[in-house]
Coordinates of C-alpha atoms in Angstrom, one line a residue:
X1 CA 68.2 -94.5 60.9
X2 CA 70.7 -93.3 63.3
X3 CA 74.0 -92.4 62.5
X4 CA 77.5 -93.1 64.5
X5 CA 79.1 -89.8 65.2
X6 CA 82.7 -90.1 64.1
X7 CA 85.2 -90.0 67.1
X8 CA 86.8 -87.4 67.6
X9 CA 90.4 -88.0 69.2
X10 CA 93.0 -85.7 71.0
X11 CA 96.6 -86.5 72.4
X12 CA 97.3 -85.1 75.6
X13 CA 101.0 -84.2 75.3
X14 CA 102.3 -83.3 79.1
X15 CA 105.7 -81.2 79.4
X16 CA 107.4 -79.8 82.7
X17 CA 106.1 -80.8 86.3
X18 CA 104.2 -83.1 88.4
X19 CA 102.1 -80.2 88.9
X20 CA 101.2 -80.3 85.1
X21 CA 100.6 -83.8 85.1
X22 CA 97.9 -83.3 87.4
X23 CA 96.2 -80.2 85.3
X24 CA 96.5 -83.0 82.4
X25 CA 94.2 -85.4 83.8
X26 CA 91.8 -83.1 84.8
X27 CA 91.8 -81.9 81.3
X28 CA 91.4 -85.5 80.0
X29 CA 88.7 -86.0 82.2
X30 CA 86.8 -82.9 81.1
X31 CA 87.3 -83.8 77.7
X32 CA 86.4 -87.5 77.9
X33 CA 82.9 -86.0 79.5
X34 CA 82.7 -84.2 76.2
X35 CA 82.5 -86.8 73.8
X36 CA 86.6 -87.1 73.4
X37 CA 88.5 -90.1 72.6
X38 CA 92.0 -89.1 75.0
X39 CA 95.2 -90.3 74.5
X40 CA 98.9 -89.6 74.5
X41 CA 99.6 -90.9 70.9
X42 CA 99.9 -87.6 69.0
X43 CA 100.2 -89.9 65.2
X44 CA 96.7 -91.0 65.6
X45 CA 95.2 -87.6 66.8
X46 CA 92.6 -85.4 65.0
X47 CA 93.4 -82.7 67.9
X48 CA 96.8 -82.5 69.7
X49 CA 96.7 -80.9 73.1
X50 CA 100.2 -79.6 74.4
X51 CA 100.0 -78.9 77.9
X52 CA 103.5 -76.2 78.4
X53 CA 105.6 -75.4 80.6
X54 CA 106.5 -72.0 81.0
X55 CA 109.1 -72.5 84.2
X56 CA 112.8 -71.0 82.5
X57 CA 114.1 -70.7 78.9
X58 CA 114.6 -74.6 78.3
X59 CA 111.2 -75.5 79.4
X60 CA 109.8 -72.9 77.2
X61 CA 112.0 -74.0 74.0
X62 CA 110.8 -77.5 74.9
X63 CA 107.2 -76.5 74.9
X64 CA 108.0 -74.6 71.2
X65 CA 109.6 -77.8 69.6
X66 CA 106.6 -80.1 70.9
X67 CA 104.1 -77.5 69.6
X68 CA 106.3 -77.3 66.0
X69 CA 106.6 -81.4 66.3
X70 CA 103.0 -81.6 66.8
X71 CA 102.0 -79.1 63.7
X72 CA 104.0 -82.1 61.8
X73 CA 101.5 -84.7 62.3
X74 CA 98.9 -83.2 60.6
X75 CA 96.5 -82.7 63.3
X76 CA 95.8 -79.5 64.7
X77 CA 97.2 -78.0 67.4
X78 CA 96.4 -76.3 70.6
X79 CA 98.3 -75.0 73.3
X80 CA 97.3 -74.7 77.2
X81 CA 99.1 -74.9 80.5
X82 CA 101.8 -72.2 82.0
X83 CA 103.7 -71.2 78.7
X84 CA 100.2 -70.5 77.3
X85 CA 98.4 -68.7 80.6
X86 CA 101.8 -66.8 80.7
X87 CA 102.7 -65.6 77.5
X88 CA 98.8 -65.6 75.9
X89 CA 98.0 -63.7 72.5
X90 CA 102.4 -63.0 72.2
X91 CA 102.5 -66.4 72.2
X92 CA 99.6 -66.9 69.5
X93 CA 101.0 -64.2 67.1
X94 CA 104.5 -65.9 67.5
X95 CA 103.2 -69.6 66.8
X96 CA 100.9 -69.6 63.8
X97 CA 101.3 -73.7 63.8
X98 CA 98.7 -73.7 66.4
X99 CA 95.1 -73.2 65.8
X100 CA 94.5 -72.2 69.7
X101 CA 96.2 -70.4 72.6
X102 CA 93.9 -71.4 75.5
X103 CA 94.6 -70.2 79.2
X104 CA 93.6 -71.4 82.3
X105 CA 90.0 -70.0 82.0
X106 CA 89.2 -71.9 79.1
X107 CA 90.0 -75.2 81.0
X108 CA 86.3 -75.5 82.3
X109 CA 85.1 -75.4 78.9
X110 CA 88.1 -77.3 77.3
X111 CA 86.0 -79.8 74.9
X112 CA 84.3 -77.1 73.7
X113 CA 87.0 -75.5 72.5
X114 CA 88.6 -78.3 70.8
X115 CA 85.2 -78.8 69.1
X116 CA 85.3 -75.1 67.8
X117 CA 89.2 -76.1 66.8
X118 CA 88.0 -79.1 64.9
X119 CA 85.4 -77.3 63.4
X120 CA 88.0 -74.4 61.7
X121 CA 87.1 -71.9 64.1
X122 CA 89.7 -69.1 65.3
X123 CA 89.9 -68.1 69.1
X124 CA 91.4 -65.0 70.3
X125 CA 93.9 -65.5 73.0
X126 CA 93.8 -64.0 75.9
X127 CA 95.9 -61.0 77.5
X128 CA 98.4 -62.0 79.8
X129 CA 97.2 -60.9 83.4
X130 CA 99.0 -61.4 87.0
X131 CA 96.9 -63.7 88.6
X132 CA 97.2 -63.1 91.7
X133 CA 94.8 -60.1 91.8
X134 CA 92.5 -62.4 90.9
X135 CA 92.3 -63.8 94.8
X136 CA 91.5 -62.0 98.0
X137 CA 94.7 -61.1 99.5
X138 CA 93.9 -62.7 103.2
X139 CA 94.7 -66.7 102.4
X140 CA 91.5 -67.5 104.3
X141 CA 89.2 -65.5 101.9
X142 CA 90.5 -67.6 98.9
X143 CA 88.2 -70.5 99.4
X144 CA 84.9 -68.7 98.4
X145 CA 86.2 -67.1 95.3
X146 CA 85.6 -68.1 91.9
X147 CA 88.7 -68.1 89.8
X148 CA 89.7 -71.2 87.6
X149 CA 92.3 -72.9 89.6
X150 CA 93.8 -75.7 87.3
X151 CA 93.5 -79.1 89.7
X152 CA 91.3 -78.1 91.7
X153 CA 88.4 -78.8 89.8
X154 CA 85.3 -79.3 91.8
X155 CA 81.9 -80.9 89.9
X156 CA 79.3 -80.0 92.3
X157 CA 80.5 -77.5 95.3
X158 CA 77.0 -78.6 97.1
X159 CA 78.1 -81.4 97.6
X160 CA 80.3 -83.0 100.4
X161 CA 83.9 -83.0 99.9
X162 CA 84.4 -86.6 100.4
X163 CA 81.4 -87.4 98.2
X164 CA 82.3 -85.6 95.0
X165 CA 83.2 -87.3 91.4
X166 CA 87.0 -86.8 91.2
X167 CA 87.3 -85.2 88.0
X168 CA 90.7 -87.1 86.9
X169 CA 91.4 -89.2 84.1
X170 CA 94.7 -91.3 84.5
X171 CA 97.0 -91.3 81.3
X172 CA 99.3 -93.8 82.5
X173 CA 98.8 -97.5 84.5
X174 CA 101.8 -97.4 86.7
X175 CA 102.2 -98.0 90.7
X176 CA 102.5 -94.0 91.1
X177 CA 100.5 -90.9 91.3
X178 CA 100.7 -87.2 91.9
X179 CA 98.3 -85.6 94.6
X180 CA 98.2 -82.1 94.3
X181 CA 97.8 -80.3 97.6
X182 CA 97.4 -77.1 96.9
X183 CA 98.2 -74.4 93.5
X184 CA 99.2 -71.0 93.2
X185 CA 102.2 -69.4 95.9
X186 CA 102.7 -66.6 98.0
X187 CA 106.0 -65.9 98.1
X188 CA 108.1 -64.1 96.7
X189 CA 111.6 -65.2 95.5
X190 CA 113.3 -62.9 93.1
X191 CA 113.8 -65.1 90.5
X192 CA 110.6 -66.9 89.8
X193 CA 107.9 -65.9 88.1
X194 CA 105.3 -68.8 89.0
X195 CA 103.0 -66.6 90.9
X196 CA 102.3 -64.5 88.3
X197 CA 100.9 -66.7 86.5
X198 CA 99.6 -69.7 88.7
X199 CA 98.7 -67.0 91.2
X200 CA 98.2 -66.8 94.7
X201 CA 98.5 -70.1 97.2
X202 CA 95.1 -72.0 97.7
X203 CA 94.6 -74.8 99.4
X204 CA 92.4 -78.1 98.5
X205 CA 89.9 -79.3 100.8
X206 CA 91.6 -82.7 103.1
X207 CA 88.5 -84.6 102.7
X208 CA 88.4 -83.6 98.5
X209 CA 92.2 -85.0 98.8
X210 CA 91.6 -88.1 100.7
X211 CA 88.8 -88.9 98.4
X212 CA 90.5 -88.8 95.8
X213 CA 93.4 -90.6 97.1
X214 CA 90.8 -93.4 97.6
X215 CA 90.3 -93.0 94.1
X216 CA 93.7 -93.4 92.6
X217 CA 94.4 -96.6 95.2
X218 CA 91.3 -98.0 93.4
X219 CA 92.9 -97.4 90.2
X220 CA 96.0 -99.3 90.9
X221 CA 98.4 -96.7 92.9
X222 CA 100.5 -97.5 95.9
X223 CA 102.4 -94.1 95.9
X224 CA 100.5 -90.9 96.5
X225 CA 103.7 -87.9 95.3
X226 CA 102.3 -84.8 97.0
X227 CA 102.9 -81.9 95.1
X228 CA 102.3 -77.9 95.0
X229 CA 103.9 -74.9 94.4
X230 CA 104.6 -75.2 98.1
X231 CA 103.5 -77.6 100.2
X232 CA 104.7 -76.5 103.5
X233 CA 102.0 -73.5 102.9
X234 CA 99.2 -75.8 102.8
X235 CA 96.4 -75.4 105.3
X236 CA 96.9 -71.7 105.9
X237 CA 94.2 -70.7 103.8
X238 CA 91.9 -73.3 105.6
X239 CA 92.7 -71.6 108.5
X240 CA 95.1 -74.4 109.9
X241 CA 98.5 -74.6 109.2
X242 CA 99.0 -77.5 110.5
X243 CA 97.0 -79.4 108.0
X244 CA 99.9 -81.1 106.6
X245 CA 100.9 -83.1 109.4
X246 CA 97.2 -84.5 110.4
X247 CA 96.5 -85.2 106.4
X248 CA 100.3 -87.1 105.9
X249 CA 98.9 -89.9 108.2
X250 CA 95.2 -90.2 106.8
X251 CA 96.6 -90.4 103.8
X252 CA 99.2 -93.3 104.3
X253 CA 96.4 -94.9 106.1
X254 CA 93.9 -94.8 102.9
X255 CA 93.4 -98.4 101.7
X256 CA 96.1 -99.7 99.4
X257 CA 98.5 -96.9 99.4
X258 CA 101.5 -98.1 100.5
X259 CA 103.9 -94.8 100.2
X260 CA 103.0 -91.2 100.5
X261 CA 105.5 -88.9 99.6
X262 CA 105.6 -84.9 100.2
X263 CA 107.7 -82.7 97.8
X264 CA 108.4 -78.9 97.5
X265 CA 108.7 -77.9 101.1
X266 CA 110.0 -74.3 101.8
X267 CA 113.1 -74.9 104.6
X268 CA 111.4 -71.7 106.1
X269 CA 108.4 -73.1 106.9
X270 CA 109.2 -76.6 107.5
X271 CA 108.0 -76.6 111.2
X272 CA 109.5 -79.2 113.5
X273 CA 106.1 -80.9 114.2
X274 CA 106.3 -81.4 110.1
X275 CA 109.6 -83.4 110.5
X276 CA 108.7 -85.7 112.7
X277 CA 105.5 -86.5 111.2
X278 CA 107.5 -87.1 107.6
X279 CA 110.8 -88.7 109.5
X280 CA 108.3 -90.8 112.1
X281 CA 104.9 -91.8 110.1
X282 CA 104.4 -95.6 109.2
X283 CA 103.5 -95.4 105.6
X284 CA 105.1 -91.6 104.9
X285 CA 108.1 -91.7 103.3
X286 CA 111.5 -90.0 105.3
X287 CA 112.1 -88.4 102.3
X288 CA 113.4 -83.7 102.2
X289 CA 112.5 -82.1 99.5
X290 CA 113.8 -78.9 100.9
X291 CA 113.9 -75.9 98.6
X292 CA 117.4 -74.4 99.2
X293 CA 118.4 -72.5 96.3
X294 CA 121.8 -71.4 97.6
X295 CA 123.3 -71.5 101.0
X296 CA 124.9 -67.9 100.8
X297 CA 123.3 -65.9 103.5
X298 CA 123.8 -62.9 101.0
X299 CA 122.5 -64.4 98.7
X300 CA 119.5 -65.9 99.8
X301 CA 118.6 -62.6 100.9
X302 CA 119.0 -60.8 97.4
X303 CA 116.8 -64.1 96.2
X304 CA 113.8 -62.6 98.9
X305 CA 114.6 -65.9 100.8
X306 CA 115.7 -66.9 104.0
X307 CA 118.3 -69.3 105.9
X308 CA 122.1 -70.3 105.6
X309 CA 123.9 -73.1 105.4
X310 CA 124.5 -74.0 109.6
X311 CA 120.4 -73.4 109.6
X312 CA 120.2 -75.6 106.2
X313 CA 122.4 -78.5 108.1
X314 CA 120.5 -77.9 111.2
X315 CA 117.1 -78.8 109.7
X316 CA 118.6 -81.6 108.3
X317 CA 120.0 -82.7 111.3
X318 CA 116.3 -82.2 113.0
X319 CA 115.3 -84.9 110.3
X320 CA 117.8 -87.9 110.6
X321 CA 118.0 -87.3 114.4
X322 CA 114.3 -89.1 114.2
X323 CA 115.5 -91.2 111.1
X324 CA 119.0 -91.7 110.0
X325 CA 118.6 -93.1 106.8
X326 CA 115.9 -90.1 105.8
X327 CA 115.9 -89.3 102.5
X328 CA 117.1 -85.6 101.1
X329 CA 117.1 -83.9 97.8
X330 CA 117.2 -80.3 96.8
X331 CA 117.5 -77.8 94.1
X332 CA 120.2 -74.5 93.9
X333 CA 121.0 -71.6 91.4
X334 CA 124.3 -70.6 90.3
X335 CA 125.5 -67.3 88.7
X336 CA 122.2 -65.2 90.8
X337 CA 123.4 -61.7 90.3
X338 CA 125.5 -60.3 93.3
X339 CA 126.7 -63.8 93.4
X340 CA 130.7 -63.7 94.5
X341 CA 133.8 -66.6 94.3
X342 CA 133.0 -66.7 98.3
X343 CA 128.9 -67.6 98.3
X344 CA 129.9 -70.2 95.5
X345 CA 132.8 -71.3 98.1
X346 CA 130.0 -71.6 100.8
X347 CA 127.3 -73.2 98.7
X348 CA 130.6 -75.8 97.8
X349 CA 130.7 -76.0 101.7
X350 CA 127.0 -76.6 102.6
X351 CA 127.0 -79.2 99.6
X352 CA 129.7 -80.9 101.3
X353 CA 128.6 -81.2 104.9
X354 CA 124.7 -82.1 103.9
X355 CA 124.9 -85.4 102.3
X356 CA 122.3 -85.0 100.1
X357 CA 120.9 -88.0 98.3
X358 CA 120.1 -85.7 95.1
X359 CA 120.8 -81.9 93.4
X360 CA 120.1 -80.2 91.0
X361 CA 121.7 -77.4 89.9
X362 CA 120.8 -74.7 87.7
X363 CA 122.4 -72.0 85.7
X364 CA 120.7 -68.6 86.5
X365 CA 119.0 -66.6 83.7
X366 CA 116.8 -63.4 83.5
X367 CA 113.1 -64.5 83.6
X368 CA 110.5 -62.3 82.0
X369 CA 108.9 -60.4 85.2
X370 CA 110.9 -61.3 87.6
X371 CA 112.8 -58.7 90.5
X372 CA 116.2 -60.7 89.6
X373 CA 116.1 -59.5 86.0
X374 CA 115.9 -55.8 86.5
X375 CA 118.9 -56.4 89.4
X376 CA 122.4 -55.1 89.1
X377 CA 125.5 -56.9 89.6
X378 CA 124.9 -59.5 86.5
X379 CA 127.6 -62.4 86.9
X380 CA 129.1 -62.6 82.8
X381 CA 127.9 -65.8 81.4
X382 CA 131.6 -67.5 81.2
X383 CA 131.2 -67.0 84.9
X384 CA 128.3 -68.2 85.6
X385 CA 129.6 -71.3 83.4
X386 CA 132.6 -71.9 85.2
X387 CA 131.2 -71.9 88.2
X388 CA 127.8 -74.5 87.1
X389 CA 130.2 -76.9 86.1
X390 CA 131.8 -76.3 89.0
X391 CA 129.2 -77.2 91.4
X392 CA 127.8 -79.7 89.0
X393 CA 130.6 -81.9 88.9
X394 CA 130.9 -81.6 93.1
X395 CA 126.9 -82.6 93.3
X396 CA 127.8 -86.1 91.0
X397 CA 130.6 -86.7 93.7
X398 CA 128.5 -86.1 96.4
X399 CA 125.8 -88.2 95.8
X400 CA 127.1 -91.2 94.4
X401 CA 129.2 -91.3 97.7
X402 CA 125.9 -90.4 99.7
X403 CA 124.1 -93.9 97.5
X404 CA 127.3 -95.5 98.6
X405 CA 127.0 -95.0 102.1
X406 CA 123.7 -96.9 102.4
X407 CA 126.0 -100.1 101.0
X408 CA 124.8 -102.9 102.9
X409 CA 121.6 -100.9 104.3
X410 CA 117.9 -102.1 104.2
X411 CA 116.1 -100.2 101.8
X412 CA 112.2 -100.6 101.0
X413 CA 111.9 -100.7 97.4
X414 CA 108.2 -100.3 95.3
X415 CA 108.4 -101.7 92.1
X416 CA 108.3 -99.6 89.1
X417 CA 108.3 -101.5 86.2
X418 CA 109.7 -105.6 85.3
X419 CA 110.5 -104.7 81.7
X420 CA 112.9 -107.6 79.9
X421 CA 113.0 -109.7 83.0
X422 CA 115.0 -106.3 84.7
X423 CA 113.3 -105.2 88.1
X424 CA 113.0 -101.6 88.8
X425 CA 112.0 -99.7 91.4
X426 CA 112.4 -97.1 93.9
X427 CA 114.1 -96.8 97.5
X428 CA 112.2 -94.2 100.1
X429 CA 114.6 -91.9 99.5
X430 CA 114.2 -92.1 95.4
X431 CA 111.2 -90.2 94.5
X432 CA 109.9 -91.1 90.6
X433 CA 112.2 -89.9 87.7
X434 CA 114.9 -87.3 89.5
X435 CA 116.3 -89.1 92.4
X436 CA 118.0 -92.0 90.3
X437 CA 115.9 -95.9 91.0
X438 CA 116.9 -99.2 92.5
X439 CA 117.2 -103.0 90.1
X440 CA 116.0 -105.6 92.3
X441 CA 118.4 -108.1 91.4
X442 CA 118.7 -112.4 92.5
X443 CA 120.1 -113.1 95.7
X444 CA 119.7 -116.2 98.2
X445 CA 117.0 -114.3 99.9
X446 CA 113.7 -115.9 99.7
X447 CA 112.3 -113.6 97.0
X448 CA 111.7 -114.6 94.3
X449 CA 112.3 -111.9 91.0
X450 CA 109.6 -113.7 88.6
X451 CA 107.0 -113.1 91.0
X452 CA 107.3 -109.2 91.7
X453 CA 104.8 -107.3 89.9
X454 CA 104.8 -102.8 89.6
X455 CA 103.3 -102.1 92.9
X456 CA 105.0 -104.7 95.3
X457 CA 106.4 -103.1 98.0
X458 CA 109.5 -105.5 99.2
X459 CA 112.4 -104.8 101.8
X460 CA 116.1 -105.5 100.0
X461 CA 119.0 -105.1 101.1
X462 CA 121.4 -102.7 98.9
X463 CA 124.8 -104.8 97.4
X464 CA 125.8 -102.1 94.5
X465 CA 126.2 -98.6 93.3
X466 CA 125.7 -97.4 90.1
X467 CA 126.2 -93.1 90.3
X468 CA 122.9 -92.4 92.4
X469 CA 121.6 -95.6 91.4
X470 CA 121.3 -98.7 93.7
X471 CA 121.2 -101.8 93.3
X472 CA 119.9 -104.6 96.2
X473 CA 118.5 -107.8 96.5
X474 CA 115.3 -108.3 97.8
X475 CA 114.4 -110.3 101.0
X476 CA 111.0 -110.4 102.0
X477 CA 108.0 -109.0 100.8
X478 CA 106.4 -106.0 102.7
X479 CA 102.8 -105.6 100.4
X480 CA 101.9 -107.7 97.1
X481 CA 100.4 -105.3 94.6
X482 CA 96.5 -106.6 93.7
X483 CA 97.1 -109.3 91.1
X484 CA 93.5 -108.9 89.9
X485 CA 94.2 -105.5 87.5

């Protein structure tokens, strides 16, 4: 007489980027191949799996509580992603709530180890190493080696790229994905500390990324979010670097995608061949997500970067000359040591001038391993304050005027979610969760709300402001979402 094994069940708890989400569902896939019941309900979990982030000091406190939070539910608890790969056995010593401190390496085996978990066993965590002397130093050489690169998975190398399994297990149902183009970066800004420990850029095969873009449309999603640590890098290890701009329209072309979207592009390399593919592709969304920092010329430099702000507004320029209505958002740092009254003055001005659509800004801090931490010239934390609220409060201004110009504009607009009868969705220009959304709203227009579905792509034309917000009444319907899932 045969008996039932009893199911053994793990919550998947994802903090930090898109990046991560990615290296989650590669994990659930890997696990649901070993005999695991994966989830994201950590109350009903024999095993909770907490996927950190390890990016700066609030993504790391983050990744703590949810570790501490997760210890409360009675299950065990292990920890994997950056915060783990990064900080390794200190990490383990520090946080005796969890059972296991698994790095990247132990991804390729990760059932495994959650069986040893549930089975009382104790795993030594490893030693923190810089991973990028783990890969060649030539970008080309990369390919060939074998080094665990979370995402980039591949089941049988022998085979095809366009034939392999996708090892990927979606956690969620909605209308969006993340693609990840590449891992790992080369460069080398002065106050990061993601190389180190994601290591050096590499590249995914086009044809393993269009097959898996296949994949996820067959699952339900219409947007494909490109993502890396650097996407304007990708292709150079493949010995093309212009790979980017011949995969941005196979990809949009892929059978029911409806939106591609590129992320983290480095103004430095953003080649002009690049813009006009993203500003002039049916399918690709107009849509800058340009990696400024700062627009000091000083400071960029002591940040190991490169530009200003006239090059800044230049590049953007380059991009709504093709497409006026094109999409920007961007990210900067305040209180970088060396920073004086005058480069805030002139990040104030290029904030002004560039009409971005959304910022962030962050507050600089010393990160563990990082050039900026051993640097003189400290700005005092009051400062540094001062001057984030500063800039903070100009970035709200500017970009609830910038969603205020497109007043009366046609936007197209893929549903989100139709929660409580209340239409959500996002313009190109909004990508998901940090660019602010669009409520479809009734209007004399032909469209109909009760009928939109997450997924429908429909043009609307935009009637209200709410902050970055928009809201707009949809006129005609572009692409229905499959009503068969």
């Amino acid at each position: 007489m045969s008996v039932t094994p009893t199911p053994r069940r793990v919550a998947l708890l994802t903090l930090g980027c898109a990046r991560n989400e990615v290296d989650s569902e590669e994990l659930a896939a890997r696990l649901d191949a070993g005999g695991w019941q994966v989830s994201t309900d950590a109350d009903e979990a024999d095993v909770v799996l907490v996927n950190t982030c390890g990016f700066v000091e609030k993504a790391k406190q983050d990744s703590i509580e949810t570790l501490m939070a997760a210890s409360q539910t009675g299950a065990k608890v292990v920890a994997a992603g950056c915060m783990a790969e990064r900080y390794g056995k200190e990490l383990a010593e520090s946080l005796p709530e969890a059972q296991a401190v698994l790095g990247f390496d132990d991804y390729t085996d990760i059932a495994a180890r959650l069986d040893g978990v549930l089975a009382g066993e104790r795993f030594d965590s490893h030693t923190p190493r810089d991973r990028r002397e783990l890969l060649p130093l030539t970008p080309v050489q990369r390919q060939s080696a074998k080094v665990v690169v979370p995402g980039h998975a591949t089941v049988d190398e022998h085979t095809p790229a366009h034939l392999r399994q996708v090892l990927r297990r979606r956690l969620d149902s909605g209308p969006v994905a993340s693609l990840k183009l590449a891992s790992g970066c080369d460069r080398r800004c002065a106050f990061c500390a993601i190389p180190a420990f994601r290591g050096a850029f590499v590249s995914r095969d086009p044809q393993e990324l269009l097959a898996e873009a296949e994949w996820l449309a067959k699952t339900g999603v219409r947007e494909l979010v490109l993502v890396s640590e650097n996407s304007t890098s990708y292709g150079k290890d493949l010995g093309d670097p212009r790979a980017l701009e011949k995969l941005l329209p196979q990809l949009a072309a892929v059978d029911g995608i409806v939106r591609v979207r590129a992320s983290y592009l480095q103004p430095a390399e953003t080649r002009p061949g690049l813009v006009e593919t993203i500003a002039t592709t049916p399918g690709v969304a107009p849509y800058f997500d340009l990696s400024f920092q700062h627009s000091s010329e000083p400071v960029l430099r002591r940040m190991r970067r490169f530009g200003s702000t006239e090059k800044f507004l230049d590049l953007l320029a380059s991009a709504r000359a093709f497409d006026a209505t094109a999409g920007a958002r961007s990210n900067f740092i305040v209180g970088f040591p060396g920073e004086t009254k005058a480069d805030v003055d002139e990040l104030a001005r290029f904030l002004t001038e560039a009409r971005l659509d959304a910022i962030g800004i962050f507050d600089y801090s010393d990160e563990d391993g990082t050039e900026a931490a051993g640097m003189t010239g400290k700005v005092r934390k009051d400062a540094i304050k001062r001057r984030y609220d500063r800039i903070t409060a100009l970035s709200d201004e500017l970009c609830n005027q910038r969603a205020e110009e497109r007043l009366g504009s046609t936007v197209e607009v893929l549903v989100d979610t139709t929660t409580g009868g209340e239409i959500e969705g996002r313009a190109a220009h909004q990508a998901p969760e940090v660019d602010g959304s669009t409520t479809l709203v009734d209007g004399d227009s032909g469209v109909e709300l009760a009928v939109l579905r997450p997924g429908d792509l429909v043009r609307a034309r935009v009637t209200g402001t709410e902050g970055v917000d928009l809201v707009a009444v949809p006129f005609e319907m572009i692409s229905a979402a499959p009503r068969d899932r």
